[in-house]
């Protein structure tokens, strides 16, 4: 199915964080690599996900979302920073998925907006930015979440702990690795109001 066809179907616009692996991506030790992802549009049959590494049409994907569980999927269409996945599941699970999505949609409409604490982590509306290393090389990356003290990243590039780099215009250092990404601590604590503007920047903005 094409993305345009899916956009005409009944589905829920919901952002749920998860992880995924592609059958052809392995690390230096021969282990299957896992990346972070986030849903954008979901139905009981397929979903659009925002990702750091875009697979190929027809490629098999294993994905996991805390709200939905694990899926075996096939990529049916690709976007610049994501893809459309066809969900393989039995009829009973599709019925459960439909009820879950109805509940999430109601929760979105009814949830009262709460002011976040300054140090609380949050998910920015724009998911993609760039890492700049000390040697000047630039790598696109996916923002898992961010706070005034640091940011969690998923990226094809896999830096060792201790690597100094900039996420957008914010300089920091890799302090921790986890299953589908790594954490960067900023050299200086940032102001929340300026955070997204500083982190989500293109290479052209950074060199200007």
JSON list of C-alpha atoms in Angstrom, two decimals:
[
{"chain": "A", "resi": 1, "resn": "UNK", "atom": "CA", "xyz": [0.00, 0.00, 0.00]},
{"chain": "A", "resi": 2, "resn": "UNK", "atom": "CA", "xyz": [1.18, 3.55, -0.70]},
{"chain": "A", "resi": 3, "resn": "UNK", "atom": "CA", "xyz": [1.41, 6.26, 1.94]},
{"chain": "A", "resi": 4, "resn": "UNK", "atom": "CA", "xyz": [-1.23, 8.32, 0.07]},
{"chain": "A", "resi": 5, "resn": "UNK", "atom": "CA", "xyz": [-3.68, 5.40, 0.21]},
{"chain": "A", "resi": 6, "resn": "UNK", "atom": "CA", "xyz": [-3.05, 4.90, 3.92]},
{"chain": "A", "resi": 7, "resn": "UNK", "atom": "CA", "xyz": [-3.65, 8.59, 4.63]},
{"chain": "A", "resi": 8, "resn": "UNK", "atom": "CA", "xyz": [-7.15, 8.18, 3.16]},
{"chain": "A", "resi": 9, "resn": "UNK", "atom": "CA", "xyz": [-7.92, 5.29, 5.51]},
{"chain": "A", "resi": 10, "resn": "UNK", "atom": "CA", "xyz": [-9.26, 5.47, 9.06]},
{"chain": "A", "resi": 11, "resn": "UNK", "atom": "CA", "xyz": [-6.31, 5.59, 11.46]},
{"chain": "A", "resi": 12, "resn": "UNK", "atom": "CA", "xyz": [-5.14, 7.31, 14.64]},
{"chain": "A", "resi": 13, "resn": "UNK", "atom": "CA", "xyz": [-2.49, 10.03, 14.74]},
{"chain": "A", "resi": 14, "resn": "UNK", "atom": "CA", "xyz": [-0.54, 8.95, 17.81]},
{"chain": "A", "resi": 15, "resn": "UNK", "atom": "CA", "xyz": [3.10, 9.19, 18.91]},
{"chain": "A", "resi": 16, "resn": "UNK", "atom": "CA", "xyz": [4.20, 5.99, 20.67]},
{"chain": "A", "resi": 17, "resn": "UNK", "atom": "CA", "xyz": [7.90, 5.35, 21.21]},
{"chain": "A", "resi": 18, "resn": "UNK", "atom": "CA", "xyz": [9.36, 1.98, 20.36]},
{"chain": "A", "resi": 19, "resn": "UNK", "atom": "CA", "xyz": [12.29, 0.16, 18.79]},
{"chain": "A", "resi": 20, "resn": "UNK", "atom": "CA", "xyz": [12.90, -1.84, 15.63]},
{"chain": "A", "resi": 21, "resn": "UNK", "atom": "CA", "xyz": [15.48, -3.94, 13.84]},
{"chain": "A", "resi": 22, "resn": "UNK", "atom": "CA", "xyz": [16.09, -4.52, 10.14]},
{"chain": "A", "resi": 23, "resn": "UNK", "atom": "CA", "xyz": [17.23, -7.92, 8.94]},
{"chain": "A", "resi": 24, "resn": "UNK", "atom": "CA", "xyz": [20.37, -6.54, 7.22]},
{"chain": "A", "resi": 25, "resn": "UNK", "atom": "CA", "xyz": [21.76, -4.27, 9.97]},
{"chain": "A", "resi": 26, "resn": "UNK", "atom": "CA", "xyz": [24.38, -5.79, 12.29]},
{"chain": "A", "resi": 27, "resn": "UNK", "atom": "CA", "xyz": [26.95, -4.29, 14.66]},
{"chain": "A", "resi": 28, "resn": "UNK", "atom": "CA", "xyz": [30.70, -4.99, 14.63]},
{"chain": "A", "resi": 29, "resn": "UNK", "atom": "CA", "xyz": [30.16, -8.07, 16.82]},
{"chain": "A", "resi": 30, "resn": "UNK", "atom": "CA", "xyz": [27.63, -9.58, 14.42]},
{"chain": "A", "resi": 31, "resn": "UNK", "atom": "CA", "xyz": [24.62, -8.77, 16.62]},
{"chain": "A", "resi": 32, "resn": "UNK", "atom": "CA", "xyz": [21.43, -7.45, 15.05]},
{"chain": "A", "resi": 33, "resn": "UNK", "atom": "CA", "xyz": [21.25, -3.69, 15.68]},
{"chain": "A", "resi": 34, "resn": "UNK", "atom": "CA", "xyz": [18.20, -2.10, 17.26]},
{"chain": "A", "resi": 35, "resn": "UNK", "atom": "CA", "xyz": [17.14, 1.51, 16.65]},
{"chain": "A", "resi": 36, "resn": "UNK", "atom": "CA", "xyz": [14.56, 3.78, 18.28]},
{"chain": "A", "resi": 37, "resn": "UNK", "atom": "CA", "xyz": [11.41, 4.75, 16.43]},
{"chain": "A", "resi": 38, "resn": "UNK", "atom": "CA", "xyz": [8.10, 6.54, 17.00]},
{"chain": "A", "resi": 39, "resn": "UNK", "atom": "CA", "xyz": [4.67, 6.01, 15.48]},
{"chain": "A", "resi": 40, "resn": "UNK", "atom": "CA", "xyz": [2.99, 8.83, 13.56]},
{"chain": "A", "resi": 41, "resn": "UNK", "atom": "CA", "xyz": [-0.18, 7.17, 12.24]},
{"chain": "A", "resi": 42, "resn": "UNK", "atom": "CA", "xyz": [-1.52, 3.77, 13.28]},
{"chain": "A", "resi": 43, "resn": "UNK", "atom": "CA", "xyz": [-4.34, 1.41, 12.29]},
{"chain": "A", "resi": 44, "resn": "UNK", "atom": "CA", "xyz": [-4.92, -2.26, 13.17]},
{"chain": "A", "resi": 45, "resn": "UNK", "atom": "CA", "xyz": [-3.40, -3.16, 9.78]},
{"chain": "A", "resi": 46, "resn": "UNK", "atom": "CA", "xyz": [-0.43, -0.83, 9.27]},
{"chain": "A", "resi": 47, "resn": "UNK", "atom": "CA", "xyz": [1.49, 2.11, 10.74]},
{"chain": "A", "resi": 48, "resn": "UNK", "atom": "CA", "xyz": [3.78, 4.95, 9.69]},
{"chain": "A", "resi": 49, "resn": "UNK", "atom": "CA", "xyz": [6.87, 5.22, 11.89]},
{"chain": "A", "resi": 50, "resn": "UNK", "atom": "CA", "xyz": [9.52, 7.92, 12.14]},
{"chain": "A", "resi": 51, "resn": "UNK", "atom": "CA", "xyz": [13.00, 6.32, 12.19]},
{"chain": "A", "resi": 52, "resn": "UNK", "atom": "CA", "xyz": [16.77, 7.04, 12.05]},
{"chain": "A", "resi": 53, "resn": "UNK", "atom": "CA", "xyz": [17.52, 4.32, 9.46]},
{"chain": "A", "resi": 54, "resn": "UNK", "atom": "CA", "xyz": [15.01, 3.81, 6.62]},
{"chain": "A", "resi": 55, "resn": "UNK", "atom": "CA", "xyz": [14.65, 0.26, 5.32]},
{"chain": "A", "resi": 56, "resn": "UNK", "atom": "CA", "xyz": [13.80, -0.88, 1.81]},
{"chain": "A", "resi": 57, "resn": "UNK", "atom": "CA", "xyz": [10.38, -1.73, 0.40]},
{"chain": "A", "resi": 58, "resn": "UNK", "atom": "CA", "xyz": [9.70, -5.42, 0.98]},
{"chain": "A", "resi": 59, "resn": "UNK", "atom": "CA", "xyz": [12.19, -5.66, 3.86]},
{"chain": "A", "resi": 60, "resn": "UNK", "atom": "CA", "xyz": [11.13, -7.49, 7.01]},
{"chain": "A", "resi": 61, "resn": "UNK", "atom": "CA", "xyz": [11.10, -5.55, 10.29]},
{"chain": "A", "resi": 62, "resn": "UNK", "atom": "CA", "xyz": [10.75, -6.62, 13.91]},
{"chain": "A", "resi": 63, "resn": "UNK", "atom": "CA", "xyz": [9.35, -3.80, 16.03]},
{"chain": "A", "resi": 64, "resn": "UNK", "atom": "CA", "xyz": [8.33, -3.34, 19.65]},
{"chain": "A", "resi": 65, "resn": "UNK", "atom": "CA", "xyz": [6.15, -0.68, 21.29]},
{"chain": "A", "resi": 66, "resn": "UNK", "atom": "CA", "xyz": [5.35, -0.58, 25.00]},
{"chain": "A", "resi": 67, "resn": "UNK", "atom": "CA", "xyz": [1.69, 0.22, 24.29]},
{"chain": "A", "resi": 68, "resn": "UNK", "atom": "CA", "xyz": [1.26, -2.36, 21.50]},
{"chain": "A", "resi": 69, "resn": "UNK", "atom": "CA", "xyz": [3.83, -5.12, 22.01]},
{"chain": "A", "resi": 70, "resn": "UNK", "atom": "CA", "xyz": [5.97, -6.77, 19.34]},
{"chain": "A", "resi": 71, "resn": "UNK", "atom": "CA", "xyz": [5.15, -6.92, 15.63]},
{"chain": "A", "resi": 72, "resn": "UNK", "atom": "CA", "xyz": [6.56, -8.73, 12.65]},
{"chain": "A", "resi": 73, "resn": "UNK", "atom": "CA", "xyz": [6.15, -6.32, 9.76]},
{"chain": "A", "resi": 74, "resn": "UNK", "atom": "CA", "xyz": [6.94, -5.71, 6.09]},
{"chain": "A", "resi": 75, "resn": "UNK", "atom": "CA", "xyz": [7.85, -2.27, 4.70]},
{"chain": "A", "resi": 76, "resn": "UNK", "atom": "CA", "xyz": [5.36, -1.34, 1.96]},
{"chain": "A", "resi": 77, "resn": "UNK", "atom": "CA", "xyz": [6.41, 2.29, 1.34]},
{"chain": "A", "resi": 78, "resn": "UNK", "atom": "CA", "xyz": [9.19, 4.63, 2.41]},
{"chain": "A", "resi": 79, "resn": "UNK", "atom": "CA", "xyz": [9.39, 8.31, 3.33]},
{"chain": "A", "resi": 80, "resn": "UNK", "atom": "CA", "xyz": [12.38, 10.64, 3.80]},
{"chain": "A", "resi": 81, "resn": "UNK", "atom": "CA", "xyz": [12.68, 9.79, 7.50]},
{"chain": "A", "resi": 82, "resn": "UNK", "atom": "CA", "xyz": [10.33, 6.87, 8.00]},
{"chain": "A", "resi": 83, "resn": "UNK", "atom": "CA", "xyz": [8.36, 4.08, 6.43]},
{"chain": "A", "resi": 84, "resn": "UNK", "atom": "CA", "xyz": [4.94, 2.44, 6.24]},
{"chain": "A", "resi": 85, "resn": "UNK", "atom": "CA", "xyz": [4.78, -1.03, 7.81]},
{"chain": "A", "resi": 86, "resn": "UNK", "atom": "CA", "xyz": [2.22, -3.75, 7.14]},
{"chain": "A", "resi": 87, "resn": "UNK", "atom": "CA", "xyz": [1.44, -5.52, 10.43]},
{"chain": "A", "resi": 88, "resn": "UNK", "atom": "CA", "xyz": [1.32, -9.32, 10.50]},
{"chain": "A", "resi": 89, "resn": "UNK", "atom": "CA", "xyz": [-1.07, -10.54, 13.21]},
{"chain": "A", "resi": 90, "resn": "UNK", "atom": "CA", "xyz": [-4.06, -12.84, 13.76]},
{"chain": "A", "resi": 91, "resn": "UNK", "atom": "CA", "xyz": [-7.63, -11.53, 13.69]},
{"chain": "A", "resi": 92, "resn": "UNK", "atom": "CA", "xyz": [-8.00, -11.60, 17.49]},
{"chain": "A", "resi": 93, "resn": "UNK", "atom": "CA", "xyz": [-5.00, -9.35, 17.95]},
{"chain": "A", "resi": 94, "resn": "UNK", "atom": "CA", "xyz": [-6.29, -6.92, 15.30]},
{"chain": "A", "resi": 95, "resn": "UNK", "atom": "CA", "xyz": [-9.53, -6.63, 17.30]},
{"chain": "A", "resi": 96, "resn": "UNK", "atom": "CA", "xyz": [-7.49, -5.90, 20.45]},
{"chain": "A", "resi": 97, "resn": "UNK", "atom": "CA", "xyz": [-5.40, -3.36, 18.51]},
{"chain": "A", "resi": 98, "resn": "UNK", "atom": "CA", "xyz": [-8.55, -1.59, 17.32]},
{"chain": "A", "resi": 99, "resn": "UNK", "atom": "CA", "xyz": [-9.83, -1.25, 20.90]},
{"chain": "A", "resi": 100, "resn": "UNK", "atom": "CA", "xyz": [-6.41, -0.05, 22.09]},
{"chain": "A", "resi": 101, "resn": "UNK", "atom": "CA", "xyz": [-6.28, 2.65, 19.40]},
{"chain": "A", "resi": 102, "resn": "UNK", "atom": "CA", "xyz": [-9.80, 3.81, 20.24]},
{"chain": "A", "resi": 103, "resn": "UNK", "atom": "CA", "xyz": [-8.75, 4.16, 23.89]},
{"chain": "A", "resi": 104, "resn": "UNK", "atom": "CA", "xyz": [-5.56, 6.07, 22.97]},
{"chain": "A", "resi": 105, "resn": "UNK", "atom": "CA", "xyz": [-7.52, 8.44, 20.73]},
{"chain": "A", "resi": 106, "resn": "UNK", "atom": "CA", "xyz": [-9.95, 9.20, 23.56]},
{"chain": "A", "resi": 107, "resn": "UNK", "atom": "CA", "xyz": [-7.07, 9.68, 25.98]},
{"chain": "A", "resi": 108, "resn": "UNK", "atom": "CA", "xyz": [-5.46, 12.19, 23.59]},
{"chain": "A", "resi": 109, "resn": "UNK", "atom": "CA", "xyz": [-8.64, 14.25, 23.41]},
{"chain": "A", "resi": 110, "resn": "UNK", "atom": "CA", "xyz": [-9.43, 14.14, 27.13]},
{"chain": "A", "resi": 111, "resn": "UNK", "atom": "CA", "xyz": [-5.98, 14.41, 28.70]},
{"chain": "A", "resi": 112, "resn": "UNK", "atom": "CA", "xyz": [-5.43, 17.75, 30.39]},
{"chain": "A", "resi": 113, "resn": "UNK", "atom": "CA", "xyz": [-2.26, 19.55, 29.41]},
{"chain": "A", "resi": 114, "resn": "UNK", "atom": "CA", "xyz": [0.20, 19.66, 32.31]},
{"chain": "A", "resi": 115, "resn": "UNK", "atom": "CA", "xyz": [3.18, 21.97, 32.65]},
{"chain": "A", "resi": 116, "resn": "UNK", "atom": "CA", "xyz": [6.39, 19.91, 32.53]},
{"chain": "A", "resi": 117, "resn": "UNK", "atom": "CA", "xyz": [9.11, 20.39, 35.10]},
{"chain": "A", "resi": 118, "resn": "UNK", "atom": "CA", "xyz": [12.18, 22.17, 33.72]},
{"chain": "A", "resi": 119, "resn": "UNK", "atom": "CA", "xyz": [14.34, 19.03, 34.01]},
{"chain": "A", "resi": 120, "resn": "UNK", "atom": "CA", "xyz": [11.70, 16.60, 32.80]},
{"chain": "A", "resi": 121, "resn": "UNK", "atom": "CA", "xyz": [12.39, 14.71, 29.59]},
{"chain": "A", "resi": 122, "resn": "UNK", "atom": "CA", "xyz": [10.07, 15.38, 26.67]},
{"chain": "A", "resi": 123, "resn": "UNK", "atom": "CA", "xyz": [9.70, 14.38, 23.03]},
{"chain": "A", "resi": 124, "resn": "UNK", "atom": "CA", "xyz": [10.15, 17.30, 20.60]},
{"chain": "A", "resi": 125, "resn": "UNK", "atom": "CA", "xyz": [7.75, 17.61, 17.66]},
{"chain": "A", "resi": 126, "resn": "UNK", "atom": "CA", "xyz": [10.69, 17.38, 15.21]},
{"chain": "A", "resi": 127, "resn": "UNK", "atom": "CA", "xyz": [12.42, 14.00, 15.58]},
{"chain": "A", "resi": 128, "resn": "UNK", "atom": "CA", "xyz": [15.49, 14.42, 13.38]},
{"chain": "A", "resi": 129, "resn": "UNK", "atom": "CA", "xyz": [18.68, 16.46, 13.67]},
{"chain": "A", "resi": 130, "resn": "UNK", "atom": "CA", "xyz": [22.46, 16.08, 13.12]},
{"chain": "A", "resi": 131, "resn": "UNK", "atom": "CA", "xyz": [25.49, 15.11, 15.17]},
{"chain": "A", "resi": 132, "resn": "UNK", "atom": "CA", "xyz": [28.77, 16.93, 14.50]},
{"chain": "A", "resi": 133, "resn": "UNK", "atom": "CA", "xyz": [31.99, 15.25, 15.63]},
{"chain": "A", "resi": 134, "resn": "UNK", "atom": "CA", "xyz": [35.32, 16.84, 16.55]},
{"chain": "A", "resi": 135, "resn": "UNK", "atom": "CA", "xyz": [36.72, 16.00, 13.08]},
{"chain": "A", "resi": 136, "resn": "UNK", "atom": "CA", "xyz": [33.89, 17.93, 11.42]},
{"chain": "A", "resi": 137, "resn": "UNK", "atom": "CA", "xyz": [32.00, 14.87, 10.17]},
{"chain": "A", "resi": 138, "resn": "UNK", "atom": "CA", "xyz": [28.21, 15.07, 10.33]},
{"chain": "A", "resi": 139, "resn": "UNK", "atom": "CA", "xyz": [25.74, 12.24, 10.98]},
{"chain": "A", "resi": 140, "resn": "UNK", "atom": "CA", "xyz": [21.93, 12.39, 10.81]},
{"chain": "A", "resi": 141, "resn": "UNK", "atom": "CA", "xyz": [20.24, 11.11, 13.96]},
{"chain": "A", "resi": 142, "resn": "UNK", "atom": "CA", "xyz": [16.88, 10.50, 15.63]},
{"chain": "A", "resi": 143, "resn": "UNK", "atom": "CA", "xyz": [15.91, 12.23, 18.91]},
{"chain": "A", "resi": 144, "resn": "UNK", "atom": "CA", "xyz": [14.35, 9.79, 21.39]},
{"chain": "A", "resi": 145, "resn": "UNK", "atom": "CA", "xyz": [13.78, 12.42, 24.09]},
{"chain": "A", "resi": 146, "resn": "UNK", "atom": "CA", "xyz": [15.48, 15.48, 25.54]},
{"chain": "A", "resi": 147, "resn": "UNK", "atom": "CA", "xyz": [15.87, 17.46, 28.76]},
{"chain": "A", "resi": 148, "resn": "UNK", "atom": "CA", "xyz": [17.73, 20.62, 29.72]},
{"chain": "A", "resi": 149, "resn": "UNK", "atom": "CA", "xyz": [20.68, 18.43, 30.80]},
{"chain": "A", "resi": 150, "resn": "UNK", "atom": "CA", "xyz": [20.98, 16.06, 27.85]},
{"chain": "A", "resi": 151, "resn": "UNK", "atom": "CA", "xyz": [19.44, 14.09, 25.01]},
{"chain": "A", "resi": 152, "resn": "UNK", "atom": "CA", "xyz": [18.87, 10.44, 24.07]},
{"chain": "A", "resi": 153, "resn": "UNK", "atom": "CA", "xyz": [19.79, 9.60, 20.47]},
{"chain": "A", "resi": 154, "resn": "UNK", "atom": "CA", "xyz": [19.38, 6.68, 18.05]},
{"chain": "A", "resi": 155, "resn": "UNK", "atom": "CA", "xyz": [21.70, 6.77, 15.05]},
{"chain": "A", "resi": 156, "resn": "UNK", "atom": "CA", "xyz": [23.35, 4.63, 12.38]},
{"chain": "A", "resi": 157, "resn": "UNK", "atom": "CA", "xyz": [26.67, 6.01, 13.68]},
{"chain": "A", "resi": 158, "resn": "UNK", "atom": "CA", "xyz": [27.55, 4.32, 16.98]},
{"chain": "A", "resi": 159, "resn": "UNK", "atom": "CA", "xyz": [30.01, 6.45, 19.01]},
{"chain": "A", "resi": 160, "resn": "UNK", "atom": "CA", "xyz": [31.91, 5.05, 22.00]},
{"chain": "A", "resi": 161, "resn": "UNK", "atom": "CA", "xyz": [31.24, 6.37, 25.50]},
{"chain": "A", "resi": 162, "resn": "UNK", "atom": "CA", "xyz": [33.25, 9.53, 26.09]},
{"chain": "A", "resi": 163, "resn": "UNK", "atom": "CA", "xyz": [32.95, 10.85, 22.52]},
{"chain": "A", "resi": 164, "resn": "UNK", "atom": "CA", "xyz": [32.68, 14.65, 22.38]},
{"chain": "A", "resi": 165, "resn": "UNK", "atom": "CA", "xyz": [30.13, 15.89, 19.83]},
{"chain": "A", "resi": 166, "resn": "UNK", "atom": "CA", "xyz": [27.43, 18.45, 19.17]},
{"chain": "A", "resi": 167, "resn": "UNK", "atom": "CA", "xyz": [23.75, 17.62, 18.86]},
{"chain": "A", "resi": 168, "resn": "UNK", "atom": "CA", "xyz": [22.54, 20.44, 16.67]},
{"chain": "A", "resi": 169, "resn": "UNK", "atom": "CA", "xyz": [24.20, 23.44, 18.34]},
{"chain": "A", "resi": 170, "resn": "UNK", "atom": "CA", "xyz": [24.46, 21.86, 21.81]},
{"chain": "A", "resi": 171, "resn": "UNK", "atom": "CA", "xyz": [27.91, 20.53, 22.70]},
{"chain": "A", "resi": 172, "resn": "UNK", "atom": "CA", "xyz": [28.15, 17.48, 24.92]},
{"chain": "A", "resi": 173, "resn": "UNK", "atom": "CA", "xyz": [29.65, 14.05, 25.46]},
{"chain": "A", "resi": 174, "resn": "UNK", "atom": "CA", "xyz": [28.35, 10.48, 25.15]},
{"chain": "A", "resi": 175, "resn": "UNK", "atom": "CA", "xyz": [27.91, 9.19, 28.72]},
{"chain": "A", "resi": 176, "resn": "UNK", "atom": "CA", "xyz": [25.92, 5.97, 28.31]},
{"chain": "A", "resi": 177, "resn": "UNK", "atom": "CA", "xyz": [24.91, 3.36, 25.73]},
{"chain": "A", "resi": 178, "resn": "UNK", "atom": "CA", "xyz": [21.63, 1.42, 25.75]},
{"chain": "A", "resi": 179, "resn": "UNK", "atom": "CA", "xyz": [19.92, -1.13, 23.53]},
{"chain": "A", "resi": 180, "resn": "UNK", "atom": "CA", "xyz": [18.84, 1.16, 20.70]},
{"chain": "A", "resi": 181, "resn": "UNK", "atom": "CA", "xyz": [20.90, 4.30, 21.16]},
{"chain": "A", "resi": 182, "resn": "UNK", "atom": "CA", "xyz": [23.02, 6.42, 23.48]},
{"chain": "A", "resi": 183, "resn": "UNK", "atom": "CA", "xyz": [22.75, 9.32, 25.94]},
{"chain": "A", "resi": 184, "resn": "UNK", "atom": "CA", "xyz": [24.55, 12.65, 25.52]},
{"chain": "A", "resi": 185, "resn": "UNK", "atom": "CA", "xyz": [25.09, 14.97, 28.48]},
{"chain": "A", "resi": 186, "resn": "UNK", "atom": "CA", "xyz": [25.36, 18.64, 27.56]},
{"chain": "A", "resi": 187, "resn": "UNK", "atom": "CA", "xyz": [28.52, 20.53, 28.60]},
{"chain": "A", "resi": 188, "resn": "UNK", "atom": "CA", "xyz": [26.23, 23.24, 29.96]},
{"chain": "A", "resi": 189, "resn": "UNK", "atom": "CA", "xyz": [22.64, 23.02, 31.10]},
{"chain": "A", "resi": 190, "resn": "UNK", "atom": "CA", "xyz": [20.31, 24.56, 28.52]},
{"chain": "A", "resi": 191, "resn": "UNK", "atom": "CA", "xyz": [17.29, 26.81, 28.90]},
{"chain": "A", "resi": 192, "resn": "UNK", "atom": "CA", "xyz": [14.13, 24.86, 28.12]},
{"chain": "A", "resi": 193, "resn": "UNK", "atom": "CA", "xyz": [12.69, 27.66, 25.98]},
{"chain": "A", "resi": 194, "resn": "UNK", "atom": "CA", "xyz": [15.76, 27.58, 23.70]},
{"chain": "A", "resi": 195, "resn": "UNK", "atom": "CA", "xyz": [16.33, 23.81, 23.71]},
{"chain": "A", "resi": 196, "resn": "UNK", "atom": "CA", "xyz": [14.42, 22.62, 20.64]},
{"chain": "A", "resi": 197, "resn": "UNK", "atom": "CA", "xyz": [15.66, 25.55, 18.53]},
{"chain": "A", "resi": 198, "resn": "UNK", "atom": "CA", "xyz": [19.28, 24.73, 19.43]},
{"chain": "A", "resi": 199, "resn": "UNK", "atom": "CA", "xyz": [19.06, 20.95, 19.05]},
{"chain": "A", "resi": 200, "resn": "UNK", "atom": "CA", "xyz": [17.02, 20.70, 15.85]},
{"chain": "A", "resi": 201, "resn": "UNK", "atom": "CA", "xyz": [19.36, 22.36, 13.39]},
{"chain": "A", "resi": 202, "resn": "UNK", "atom": "CA", "xyz": [20.60, 21.52, 9.91]},
{"chain": "A", "resi": 203, "resn": "UNK", "atom": "CA", "xyz": [24.35, 21.37, 9.06]},
{"chain": "A", "resi": 204, "resn": "UNK", "atom": "CA", "xyz": [23.88, 24.63, 7.11]},
{"chain": "A", "resi": 205, "resn": "UNK", "atom": "CA", "xyz": [22.53, 26.39, 10.21]},
{"chain": "A", "resi": 206, "resn": "UNK", "atom": "CA", "xyz": [25.38, 25.06, 12.34]},
{"chain": "A", "resi": 207, "resn": "UNK", "atom": "CA", "xyz": [28.07, 26.37, 10.01]},
{"chain": "A", "resi": 208, "resn": "UNK", "atom": "CA", "xyz": [26.39, 29.75, 9.52]}
]
